[in-house]
Each structure stands twice: as C-alpha cells, then as structure tokens.
C-alpha cells in the first residue's frame, strides 16, 4: 500500500457497464481522492464500502461523496457509504453532490439516509463547488459541461488542488463524445477518462477508443488514465488500448487496474 503521498487518487474499482460489474470481472468501487487534506469518494459503485475498508481507507474520514450520475455502477453503494461516513448516522456531516434526477422520482438515496449528510448540493453545468471551510483544507471542483449519457443527468468535473501541486485533475464520466468536451477540459494536467467501449456502437452513449484518442489529443494532459472498462475493452486488453492511444496521441496513457494509486504532486507517481 502506498499512501505516503500528500495527495493521491486510488482506483477502488475499474469496471464499467452492467456486464463487467455483475460478473465482477473488475471491481466496481469507484475512485477515492485525497487532495488538499480532504477525502472524497467519487462514484460509489457496488463494492465501494468493502474495497475502501479493505484498502485501509476509513469512510468516516470522508468530507464528500460525489455521484456523477444515478446509474448503479456509479451509485449502488451511495447509501451505505453515507451511513459509513456518518458513523451510522450518529455524526451528521459531509456533503453529498449529485444530479437532481438522483433525488427526484425514484430517488436513489433513501430519505432517511439523506438526513444523515450535512448537506446536499445539486450538480449543475457551469458551477463551481467547494468541499471544506478554509484553506489549506479546502478543495474546489467545477462542472464544465453536462455530459450526454442516455436519459439521465450525468456530469464530469475538474478538481483544483492547491497552487503548490498545480495539477488540475479532470474526470470525464460516462458520456458520448462531443466536440465541446475538448474545450471544456483545457488545462487539465491529469485526465481520467471512462474508456468504456472499444468501437463505436450506435445508440450507446459511451466513449470508444477513437473518441478517447480525439479527446486526449485535444485536451493534451500530462497524463491520461483510462478506467471504467466495459466488456469489449476488457477483451481488447486495456493495456494494449492504452499503448495504442499513447502512440497516436504522444501523451502518456495508463490503463488503470483495481487498487492502483496515483500520487499527485509536481509529477504523477503511478503505482499499479
Ligand atoms: Zn452510466
């Protein structure tokens, strides 16, 4: 285990889509971020709680849980993660960030669990959010644009760690490719991309390898990390796809594996 970084991102799971998740071909616990001294869980899919605890990460340390959208592979463990964050609801704290449609008809967070969190903030395009009160224990992120992902509200985001690290981190959640993504994620140094399918499929709002190449070329981060692999990506081998993407973009590209840690500093330190 390597948490000797002052800031890091840990991939608790790298599975995408119902098929990879339901067979647990890859784990599906989402992403744990520790930035500016603040712990955040992003997209708690099935296994988020188990994978966190097994990784010696304490949900009670969380200040926020972010749901990019309501699909199960991103939100299944949201209720239990909130319960764990708040010590079984005895310590009302933390912020839940989610799209409005996660709470509307057929809410994915039970009402009694909604009462456990300190507050709930709705994700909206063009909005900047803060987690924590005052610097240095303060983490800001924004939603540059709404994604296009079926009939649900889905968002990617940019995290802005402290000046010192100068490492804006972009997370492009589930979406179909559109030109605007490139503009909206300009300046991001580390780009996490949900590279779900190998080849484009009609009517499927996910990024394929060709889309990922256009995106990475256009945004031009220092490092790109692929995650959230569907079955066709698993079969094509994410490492092979990452190499192909690196070759055609000239940008370092890594295929994430379950448990991978990326240290965030002047440079990025990937331990697979
Ligand atoms: Zn989805």
PDB file of C-alpha atoms and ligand atoms in Angstrom:
ATOM      1  CA  UNK A   1       0.000   0.000   0.000  1.00  0.00           C
ATOM      2  CA  UNK A   2       1.387   3.398  -0.734  1.00  0.00           C
ATOM      3  CA  UNK A   3      -0.366   6.289   0.923  1.00  0.00           C
ATOM      4  CA  UNK A   4       2.848   8.160   1.661  1.00  0.00           C
ATOM      5  CA  UNK A   5       1.761  10.822  -0.815  1.00  0.00           C
ATOM      6  CA  UNK A   6       0.457  14.175   0.392  1.00  0.00           C
ATOM      7  CA  UNK A   7      -2.229  13.806  -2.250  1.00  0.00           C
ATOM      8  CA  UNK A   8      -3.389  10.774  -4.172  1.00  0.00           C
ATOM      9  CA  UNK A   9      -6.128   9.118  -6.145  1.00  0.00           C
ATOM     10  CA  UNK A  10      -6.949   5.459  -5.583  1.00  0.00           C
ATOM     11  CA  UNK A  11      -8.944   3.386  -8.051  1.00  0.00           C
ATOM     12  CA  UNK A  12     -11.078   1.128  -5.856  1.00  0.00           C
ATOM     13  CA  UNK A  13     -12.654  -0.294  -8.973  1.00  0.00           C
ATOM     14  CA  UNK A  14     -12.146  -0.061 -12.720  1.00  0.00           C
ATOM     15  CA  UNK A  15     -15.250  -1.868 -14.008  1.00  0.00           C
ATOM     16  CA  UNK A  16     -17.728  -0.204 -16.309  1.00  0.00           C
ATOM     17  CA  UNK A  17     -21.136  -1.342 -17.578  1.00  0.00           C
ATOM     18  CA  UNK A  18     -23.598  -3.846 -16.138  1.00  0.00           C
ATOM     19  CA  UNK A  19     -21.841  -6.829 -17.675  1.00  0.00           C
ATOM     20  CA  UNK A  20     -18.379  -6.305 -16.223  1.00  0.00           C
ATOM     21  CA  UNK A  21     -19.844  -5.153 -12.905  1.00  0.00           C
ATOM     22  CA  UNK A  22     -22.315  -8.000 -12.418  1.00  0.00           C
ATOM     23  CA  UNK A  23     -19.642 -10.614 -13.066  1.00  0.00           C
ATOM     24  CA  UNK A  24     -17.065  -8.568 -11.092  1.00  0.00           C
ATOM     25  CA  UNK A  25     -14.531  -9.115 -13.872  1.00  0.00           C
ATOM     26  CA  UNK A  26     -13.118  -5.908 -12.437  1.00  0.00           C
ATOM     27  CA  UNK A  27     -14.063  -4.392  -9.090  1.00  0.00           C
ATOM     28  CA  UNK A  28     -16.539  -1.513  -9.135  1.00  0.00           C
ATOM     29  CA  UNK A  29     -15.842   0.547  -6.009  1.00  0.00           C
ATOM     30  CA  UNK A  30     -15.285   3.883  -7.748  1.00  0.00           C
ATOM     31  CA  UNK A  31     -12.473   6.343  -7.009  1.00  0.00           C
ATOM     32  CA  UNK A  32     -11.134   7.658  -3.687  1.00  0.00           C
ATOM     33  CA  UNK A  33      -9.418  11.046  -3.806  1.00  0.00           C
ATOM     34  CA  UNK A  34      -7.255  12.617  -1.124  1.00  0.00           C
ATOM     35  CA  UNK A  35      -6.476  16.178  -2.190  1.00  0.00           C
ATOM     36  CA  UNK A  36      -5.637  19.224  -0.051  1.00  0.00           C
ATOM     37  CA  UNK A  37      -6.061  17.067   3.050  1.00  0.00           C
ATOM     38  CA  UNK A  38      -9.646  16.249   2.096  1.00  0.00           C
ATOM     39  CA  UNK A  39     -11.045  12.785   1.430  1.00  0.00           C
ATOM     40  CA  UNK A  40     -13.688  12.418  -1.281  1.00  0.00           C
ATOM     41  CA  UNK A  41     -15.363   9.383  -2.744  1.00  0.00           C
ATOM     42  CA  UNK A  42     -16.403   9.597  -6.382  1.00  0.00           C
ATOM     43  CA  UNK A  43     -18.983   7.236  -7.892  1.00  0.00           C
ATOM     44  CA  UNK A  44     -19.509   4.573  -5.209  1.00  0.00           C
ATOM     45  CA  UNK A  45     -20.478   1.587  -7.333  1.00  0.00           C
ATOM     46  CA  UNK A  46     -21.069  -1.911  -5.940  1.00  0.00           C
ATOM     47  CA  UNK A  47     -18.259  -2.770  -3.534  1.00  0.00           C
ATOM     48  CA  UNK A  48     -17.232   0.792  -2.657  1.00  0.00           C
ATOM     49  CA  UNK A  49     -17.556   0.190   1.078  1.00  0.00           C
ATOM     50  CA  UNK A  50     -15.829  -3.201   1.056  1.00  0.00           C
ATOM     51  CA  UNK A  51     -12.987  -2.009  -1.163  1.00  0.00           C
ATOM     52  CA  UNK A  52     -12.464   1.141   0.933  1.00  0.00           C
ATOM     53  CA  UNK A  53     -12.229  -0.766   4.199  1.00  0.00           C
ATOM     54  CA  UNK A  54     -10.031  -3.461   2.654  1.00  0.00           C
ATOM     55  CA  UNK A  55      -7.752  -0.687   1.406  1.00  0.00           C
ATOM     56  CA  UNK A  56      -7.411   0.795   4.902  1.00  0.00           C
ATOM     57  CA  UNK A  57      -9.408   3.841   3.882  1.00  0.00           C
ATOM     58  CA  UNK A  58     -11.826   4.959   6.568  1.00  0.00           C
ATOM     59  CA  UNK A  59     -15.194   6.219   5.265  1.00  0.00           C
ATOM     60  CA  UNK A  60     -15.532   8.325   8.427  1.00  0.00           C
ATOM     61  CA  UNK A  61     -12.667  10.439   7.047  1.00  0.00           C
ATOM     62  CA  UNK A  62     -14.760  11.428   4.014  1.00  0.00           C
ATOM     63  CA  UNK A  63     -15.920  15.022   3.646  1.00  0.00           C
ATOM     64  CA  UNK A  64     -17.908  14.410   0.492  1.00  0.00           C
ATOM     65  CA  UNK A  65     -19.404  11.792  -1.770  1.00  0.00           C
ATOM     66  CA  UNK A  66     -19.910  12.727  -5.409  1.00  0.00           C
ATOM     67  CA  UNK A  67     -22.227  10.896  -7.794  1.00  0.00           C
ATOM     68  CA  UNK A  68     -21.591  11.713 -11.444  1.00  0.00           C
ATOM     69  CA  UNK A  69     -24.940  10.123 -12.322  1.00  0.00           C
ATOM     70  CA  UNK A  70     -27.541   7.727 -10.997  1.00  0.00           C
ATOM     71  CA  UNK A  71     -26.656   4.516 -12.837  1.00  0.00           C
ATOM     72  CA  UNK A  72     -25.995   1.608 -10.467  1.00  0.00           C
ATOM     73  CA  UNK A  73     -22.363   1.065 -11.430  1.00  0.00           C
ATOM     74  CA  UNK A  74     -21.760   4.628 -10.119  1.00  0.00           C
ATOM     75  CA  UNK A  75     -24.167   4.806  -7.219  1.00  0.00           C
ATOM     76  CA  UNK A  76     -25.073   1.385  -5.818  1.00  0.00           C
ATOM     77  CA  UNK A  77     -23.115   1.876  -2.580  1.00  0.00           C
ATOM     78  CA  UNK A  78     -24.025   5.545  -2.098  1.00  0.00           C
ATOM     79  CA  UNK A  79     -26.437   4.843   0.762  1.00  0.00           C
ATOM     80  CA  UNK A  80     -24.046   2.633   2.685  1.00  0.00           C
ATOM     81  CA  UNK A  81     -21.114   4.990   2.065  1.00  0.00           C
ATOM     82  CA  UNK A  82     -23.143   7.841   3.536  1.00  0.00           C
ATOM     83  CA  UNK A  83     -24.041   5.658   6.505  1.00  0.00           C
ATOM     84  CA  UNK A  84     -20.373   4.753   6.965  1.00  0.00           C
ATOM     85  CA  UNK A  85     -19.209   8.376   6.540  1.00  0.00           C
ATOM     86  CA  UNK A  86     -21.599   9.495   9.260  1.00  0.00           C
ATOM     87  CA  UNK A  87     -20.828   6.617  11.640  1.00  0.00           C
ATOM     88  CA  UNK A  88     -24.187   5.009  11.142  1.00  0.00           C
ATOM     89  CA  UNK A  89     -25.963   8.334  11.025  1.00  0.00           C
ATOM     90  CA  UNK A  90     -24.787   9.334  14.519  1.00  0.00           C
ATOM     91  CA  UNK A  91     -22.428  12.035  13.260  1.00  0.00           C
ATOM     92  CA  UNK A  92     -24.268  14.255  10.788  1.00  0.00           C
ATOM     93  CA  UNK A  93     -21.586  15.515   8.433  1.00  0.00           C
ATOM     94  CA  UNK A  94     -20.258  15.717   4.908  1.00  0.00           C
ATOM     95  CA  UNK A  95     -21.767  16.771   1.618  1.00  0.00           C
ATOM     96  CA  UNK A  96     -23.486  14.653  -0.991  1.00  0.00           C
ATOM     97  CA  UNK A  97     -23.058  16.058  -4.506  1.00  0.00           C
ATOM     98  CA  UNK A  98     -25.402  14.560  -7.089  1.00  0.00           C
ATOM     99  CA  UNK A  99     -27.556  15.423 -10.097  1.00  0.00           C
ATOM    100  CA  UNK A 100     -31.140  16.481  -9.434  1.00  0.00           C
ATOM    101  CA  UNK A 101     -32.544  13.341 -11.024  1.00  0.00           C
ATOM    102  CA  UNK A 102     -30.771  11.213  -8.420  1.00  0.00           C
ATOM    103  CA  UNK A 103     -33.217  12.625  -5.863  1.00  0.00           C
ATOM    104  CA  UNK A 104     -36.386  13.170  -7.929  1.00  0.00           C
ATOM    105  CA  UNK A 105     -38.884  10.395  -8.674  1.00  0.00           C
ATOM    106  CA  UNK A 106     -37.431   7.091  -7.674  1.00  0.00           C
ATOM    107  CA  UNK A 107     -34.630   8.639  -5.582  1.00  0.00           C
ATOM    108  CA  UNK A 108     -31.503   6.516  -5.339  1.00  0.00           C
ATOM    109  CA  UNK A 109     -30.667   7.895  -1.875  1.00  0.00           C
ATOM    110  CA  UNK A 110     -33.215   6.821   0.746  1.00  0.00           C
ATOM    111  CA  UNK A 111     -34.861   9.754   2.501  1.00  0.00           C
ATOM    112  CA  UNK A 112     -33.649   8.697   5.938  1.00  0.00           C
ATOM    113  CA  UNK A 113     -30.102   8.473   4.569  1.00  0.00           C
ATOM    114  CA  UNK A 114     -30.456  11.957   3.032  1.00  0.00           C
ATOM    115  CA  UNK A 115     -30.953  13.182   6.607  1.00  0.00           C
ATOM    116  CA  UNK A 116     -27.566  11.785   7.662  1.00  0.00           C
ATOM    117  CA  UNK A 117     -25.470  14.096   5.471  1.00  0.00           C
ATOM    118  CA  UNK A 118     -24.570  17.630   6.487  1.00  0.00           C
ATOM    119  CA  UNK A 119     -25.907  18.961   3.219  1.00  0.00           C
ATOM    120  CA  UNK A 120     -26.796  18.014  -0.327  1.00  0.00           C
ATOM    121  CA  UNK A 121     -25.621  20.035  -3.301  1.00  0.00           C
ATOM    122  CA  UNK A 122     -27.035  19.573  -6.781  1.00  0.00           C
ATOM    123  CA  UNK A 123     -24.567  19.294  -9.648  1.00  0.00           C
ATOM    124  CA  UNK A 124     -25.157  21.751 -12.476  1.00  0.00           C
ATOM    125  CA  UNK A 125     -23.253  22.700 -15.605  1.00  0.00           C
ATOM    126  CA  UNK A 126     -21.035  25.765 -15.198  1.00  0.00           C
ATOM    127  CA  UNK A 127     -20.997  25.676 -11.395  1.00  0.00           C
ATOM    128  CA  UNK A 128     -18.027  25.672  -9.028  1.00  0.00           C
ATOM    129  CA  UNK A 129     -18.231  23.853  -5.695  1.00  0.00           C
ATOM    130  CA  UNK A 130     -16.149  23.750  -2.552  1.00  0.00           C
ATOM    131  CA  UNK A 131     -15.545  20.992  -0.062  1.00  0.00           C
ATOM    132  CA  UNK A 132     -14.250  22.119   3.336  1.00  0.00           C
ATOM    133  CA  UNK A 133     -14.249  25.512   5.007  1.00  0.00           C
ATOM    134  CA  UNK A 134     -10.928  27.295   4.714  1.00  0.00           C
ATOM    135  CA  UNK A 135      -7.558  26.741   3.029  1.00  0.00           C
ATOM    136  CA  UNK A 136      -5.488  24.675   3.189  1.00  0.00           C
ATOM    137  CA  UNK A 137      -8.259  22.172   3.984  1.00  0.00           C
ATOM    138  CA  UNK A 138     -10.367  23.248   1.068  1.00  0.00           C
ATOM    139  CA  UNK A 139     -10.949  21.525  -2.245  1.00  0.00           C
ATOM    140  CA  UNK A 140     -12.752  23.105  -5.151  1.00  0.00           C
ATOM    141  CA  UNK A 141     -14.171  21.442  -8.228  1.00  0.00           C
ATOM    142  CA  UNK A 142     -16.368  22.535 -11.084  1.00  0.00           C
ATOM    143  CA  UNK A 143     -18.670  21.081 -13.680  1.00  0.00           C
ATOM    144  CA  UNK A 144     -17.556  22.476 -17.035  1.00  0.00           C
ATOM    145  CA  UNK A 145     -20.300  20.861 -19.087  1.00  0.00           C
ATOM    146  CA  UNK A 146     -23.164  18.391 -18.881  1.00  0.00           C
ATOM    147  CA  UNK A 147     -22.388  15.024 -20.418  1.00  0.00           C
ATOM    148  CA  UNK A 148     -24.570  13.240 -22.945  1.00  0.00           C
ATOM    149  CA  UNK A 149     -25.462   9.901 -21.437  1.00  0.00           C
ATOM    150  CA  UNK A 150     -28.816   8.327 -22.205  1.00  0.00           C
ATOM    151  CA  UNK A 151     -31.756   9.898 -20.437  1.00  0.00           C
ATOM    152  CA  UNK A 152     -30.029  10.648 -17.135  1.00  0.00           C
ATOM    153  CA  UNK A 153     -28.267  13.774 -15.907  1.00  0.00           C
ATOM    154  CA  UNK A 154     -24.550  12.974 -15.998  1.00  0.00           C
ATOM    155  CA  UNK A 155     -21.533  15.168 -15.306  1.00  0.00           C
ATOM    156  CA  UNK A 156     -17.760  15.166 -15.453  1.00  0.00           C
ATOM    157  CA  UNK A 157     -15.717  17.522 -13.298  1.00  0.00           C
ATOM    158  CA  UNK A 158     -12.404  19.261 -12.737  1.00  0.00           C
ATOM    159  CA  UNK A 159     -10.720  19.217  -9.330  1.00  0.00           C
ATOM    160  CA  UNK A 160      -8.444  22.096  -8.399  1.00  0.00           C
ATOM    161  CA  UNK A 161      -5.882  21.039  -5.804  1.00  0.00           C
ATOM    162  CA  UNK A 162      -3.638  23.666  -4.217  1.00  0.00           C
ATOM    163  CA  UNK A 163      -1.396  26.061  -6.090  1.00  0.00           C
ATOM    164  CA  UNK A 164       1.602  24.082  -4.988  1.00  0.00           C
ATOM    165  CA  UNK A 165       0.707  20.959  -6.920  1.00  0.00           C
ATOM    166  CA  UNK A 166      -0.667  22.906  -9.924  1.00  0.00           C
ATOM    167  CA  UNK A 167      -2.384  19.737 -11.004  1.00  0.00           C
ATOM    168  CA  UNK A 168      -5.880  20.242 -12.249  1.00  0.00           C
ATOM    169  CA  UNK A 169      -7.486  16.820 -12.423  1.00  0.00           C
ATOM    170  CA  UNK A 170     -10.243  16.128 -14.905  1.00  0.00           C
ATOM    171  CA  UNK A 171     -12.728  13.288 -14.648  1.00  0.00           C
ATOM    172  CA  UNK A 172     -14.752  12.697 -17.792  1.00  0.00           C
ATOM    173  CA  UNK A 173     -17.557  10.489 -16.577  1.00  0.00           C
ATOM    174  CA  UNK A 174     -19.866   8.465 -18.771  1.00  0.00           C
ATOM    175  CA  UNK A 175     -20.729  10.349 -21.950  1.00  0.00           C
ATOM    176  CA  UNK A 176     -20.999  10.199 -25.683  1.00  0.00           C
ATOM    177  CA  UNK A 177     -18.190  12.132 -27.429  1.00  0.00           C
ATOM    178  CA  UNK A 178     -18.896  15.720 -28.373  1.00  0.00           C
ATOM    179  CA  UNK A 179     -16.512  18.440 -29.528  1.00  0.00           C
ATOM    180  CA  UNK A 180     -17.252  20.690 -26.512  1.00  0.00           C
ATOM    181  CA  UNK A 181     -15.546  18.267 -24.146  1.00  0.00           C
ATOM    182  CA  UNK A 182     -12.169  19.183 -25.629  1.00  0.00           C
ATOM    183  CA  UNK A 183     -12.593  22.910 -24.976  1.00  0.00           C
ATOM    184  CA  UNK A 184     -14.129  22.460 -21.584  1.00  0.00           C
ATOM    185  CA  UNK A 185     -11.301  20.324 -20.207  1.00  0.00           C
ATOM    186  CA  UNK A 186      -8.427  22.503 -21.488  1.00  0.00           C
ATOM    187  CA  UNK A 187      -5.594  22.955 -18.988  1.00  0.00           C
ATOM    188  CA  UNK A 188      -6.250  19.695 -17.164  1.00  0.00           C
ATOM    189  CA  UNK A 189      -2.936  18.045 -16.239  1.00  0.00           C
ATOM    190  CA  UNK A 190      -4.315  14.641 -15.315  1.00  0.00           C
ATOM    191  CA  UNK A 191      -7.265  13.400 -17.320  1.00  0.00           C
ATOM    192  CA  UNK A 192      -9.266  10.393 -16.118  1.00  0.00           C
ATOM    193  CA  UNK A 193     -11.377   9.024 -18.940  1.00  0.00           C
ATOM    194  CA  UNK A 194     -14.122   6.419 -18.826  1.00  0.00           C
ATOM    195  CA  UNK A 195     -12.979   4.424 -21.832  1.00  0.00           C
ATOM    196  CA  UNK A 196     -15.912   2.047 -21.866  1.00  0.00           C
ATOM    197  CA  UNK A 197     -16.111   0.513 -25.340  1.00  0.00           C
ATOM    198  CA  UNK A 198     -13.530  -0.473 -27.939  1.00  0.00           C
ATOM    199  CA  UNK A 199     -15.518   0.517 -31.007  1.00  0.00           C
ATOM    200  CA  UNK A 200     -18.363   2.921 -31.503  1.00  0.00           C
ATOM    201  CA  UNK A 201     -21.805   1.337 -31.112  1.00  0.00           C
ATOM    202  CA  UNK A 202     -24.922   3.028 -32.479  1.00  0.00           C
ATOM    203  CA  UNK A 203     -27.125   4.431 -29.748  1.00  0.00           C
ATOM    204  CA  UNK A 204     -24.592   3.773 -26.982  1.00  0.00           C
ATOM    205  CA  UNK A 205     -23.573   6.970 -25.158  1.00  0.00           C
ATOM    206  CA  UNK A 206     -20.065   5.886 -24.174  1.00  0.00           C
ATOM    207  CA  UNK A 207     -16.571   6.791 -25.305  1.00  0.00           C
ATOM    208  CA  UNK A 208     -14.789   4.358 -27.645  1.00  0.00           C
ATOM    209  CA  UNK A 209     -11.058   4.200 -28.287  1.00  0.00           C
ATOM    210  CA  UNK A 210     -11.234   6.571 -31.272  1.00  0.00           C
ATOM    211  CA  UNK A 211     -13.179   9.087 -29.156  1.00  0.00           C
ATOM    212  CA  UNK A 212     -10.621   8.803 -26.372  1.00  0.00           C
ATOM    213  CA  UNK A 213      -7.819   9.500 -28.850  1.00  0.00           C
ATOM    214  CA  UNK A 214      -9.547  12.684 -30.080  1.00  0.00           C
ATOM    215  CA  UNK A 215     -10.224  13.752 -26.526  1.00  0.00           C
ATOM    216  CA  UNK A 216      -6.713  13.183 -25.196  1.00  0.00           C
ATOM    217  CA  UNK A 217      -5.113  14.782 -28.258  1.00  0.00           C
ATOM    218  CA  UNK A 218      -7.373  17.805 -27.896  1.00  0.00           C
ATOM    219  CA  UNK A 219      -7.058  18.292 -24.138  1.00  0.00           C
ATOM    220  CA  UNK A 220      -3.363  17.387 -24.125  1.00  0.00           C
ATOM    221  CA  UNK A 221      -2.888  16.499 -20.441  1.00  0.00           C
ATOM    222  CA  UNK A 222       0.464  15.427 -18.975  1.00  0.00           C
ATOM    223  CA  UNK A 223      -1.025  12.046 -18.120  1.00  0.00           C
ATOM    224  CA  UNK A 224      -4.209  10.284 -19.164  1.00  0.00           C
ATOM    225  CA  UNK A 225      -5.697   7.416 -17.182  1.00  0.00           C
ATOM    226  CA  UNK A 226      -8.264   5.067 -18.666  1.00  0.00           C
ATOM    227  CA  UNK A 227     -10.852   3.405 -16.442  1.00  0.00           C
ATOM    228  CA  UNK A 228     -14.442   2.081 -16.285  1.00  0.00           C
ATOM    229  CA  UNK A 229     -13.882  -0.693 -18.798  1.00  0.00           C
ATOM    230  CA  UNK A 230     -16.757  -2.478 -20.470  1.00  0.00           C
ATOM    231  CA  UNK A 231     -16.528  -5.999 -21.831  1.00  0.00           C
ATOM    232  CA  UNK A 232     -15.165  -5.081 -25.268  1.00  0.00           C
ATOM    233  CA  UNK A 233     -12.347  -3.087 -23.639  1.00  0.00           C
ATOM    234  CA  UNK A 234     -11.537  -5.943 -21.258  1.00  0.00           C
ATOM    235  CA  UNK A 235     -11.391  -8.326 -24.222  1.00  0.00           C
ATOM    236  CA  UNK A 236      -9.206  -5.918 -26.187  1.00  0.00           C
ATOM    237  CA  UNK A 237      -6.943  -5.583 -23.100  1.00  0.00           C
ATOM    238  CA  UNK A 238      -6.895  -2.103 -21.611  1.00  0.00           C
ATOM    239  CA  UNK A 239      -3.059  -2.043 -21.529  1.00  0.00           C
ATOM    240  CA  UNK A 240      -2.923  -2.704 -25.269  1.00  0.00           C
ATOM    241  CA  UNK A 241      -5.503   0.028 -25.893  1.00  0.00           C
ATOM    242  CA  UNK A 242      -3.592   2.453 -23.638  1.00  0.00           C
ATOM    243  CA  UNK A 243      -0.438   1.796 -25.638  1.00  0.00           C
ATOM    244  CA  UNK A 244      -2.317   2.376 -28.907  1.00  0.00           C
ATOM    245  CA  UNK A 245      -3.716   5.651 -27.543  1.00  0.00           C
ATOM    246  CA  UNK A 246      -0.300   6.768 -26.274  1.00  0.00           C
ATOM    247  CA  UNK A 247       1.240   6.030 -29.690  1.00  0.00           C
ATOM    248  CA  UNK A 248      -1.299   8.019 -31.621  1.00  0.00           C
ATOM    249  CA  UNK A 249      -1.525  10.980 -29.194  1.00  0.00           C
ATOM    250  CA  UNK A 250       2.069  11.171 -27.973  1.00  0.00           C
ATOM    251  CA  UNK A 251       0.688  11.516 -24.440  1.00  0.00           C
ATOM    252  CA  UNK A 252       1.433   9.171 -21.543  1.00  0.00           C
ATOM    253  CA  UNK A 253      -1.617   6.973 -21.145  1.00  0.00           C
ATOM    254  CA  UNK A 254      -2.123   4.388 -18.434  1.00  0.00           C
ATOM    255  CA  UNK A 255      -4.829   1.733 -18.159  1.00  0.00           C
ATOM    256  CA  UNK A 256      -5.948   1.656 -14.532  1.00  0.00           C
ATOM    257  CA  UNK A 257      -6.125  -1.586 -12.577  1.00  0.00           C
ATOM    258  CA  UNK A 258      -8.079  -2.269  -9.398  1.00  0.00           C
ATOM    259  CA  UNK A 259      -6.241  -0.791  -6.424  1.00  0.00           C
ATOM    260  CA  UNK A 260      -3.986   1.489  -8.481  1.00  0.00           C
ATOM    261  CA  UNK A 261      -2.730   4.580  -6.642  1.00  0.00           C
ATOM    262  CA  UNK A 262      -1.623   7.787  -8.352  1.00  0.00           C
ATOM    263  CA  UNK A 263       0.407  10.165  -6.205  1.00  0.00           C
ATOM    264  CA  UNK A 264      -0.346  13.797  -7.032  1.00  0.00           C
ATOM    265  CA  UNK A 265       2.466  16.331  -6.802  1.00  0.00           C
ATOM    266  CA  UNK A 266       4.818  18.162  -9.130  1.00  0.00           C
ATOM    267  CA  UNK A 267       4.741  14.884 -11.004  1.00  0.00           C
ATOM    268  CA  UNK A 268       2.323  11.990 -11.040  1.00  0.00           C
ATOM    269  CA  UNK A 269       3.531   8.742  -9.486  1.00  0.00           C
ATOM    270  CA  UNK A 270       1.575   5.727 -10.709  1.00  0.00           C
ATOM    271  CA  UNK A 271       1.806   2.508  -8.666  1.00  0.00           C
ATOM    272  CA  UNK A 272      -0.087  -0.299 -10.348  1.00  0.00           C
TER     273      UNK A 272
HETATM  274 ZN1  LIG B   1     -23.768   5.307 -16.842  1.00  0.00          ZN
END
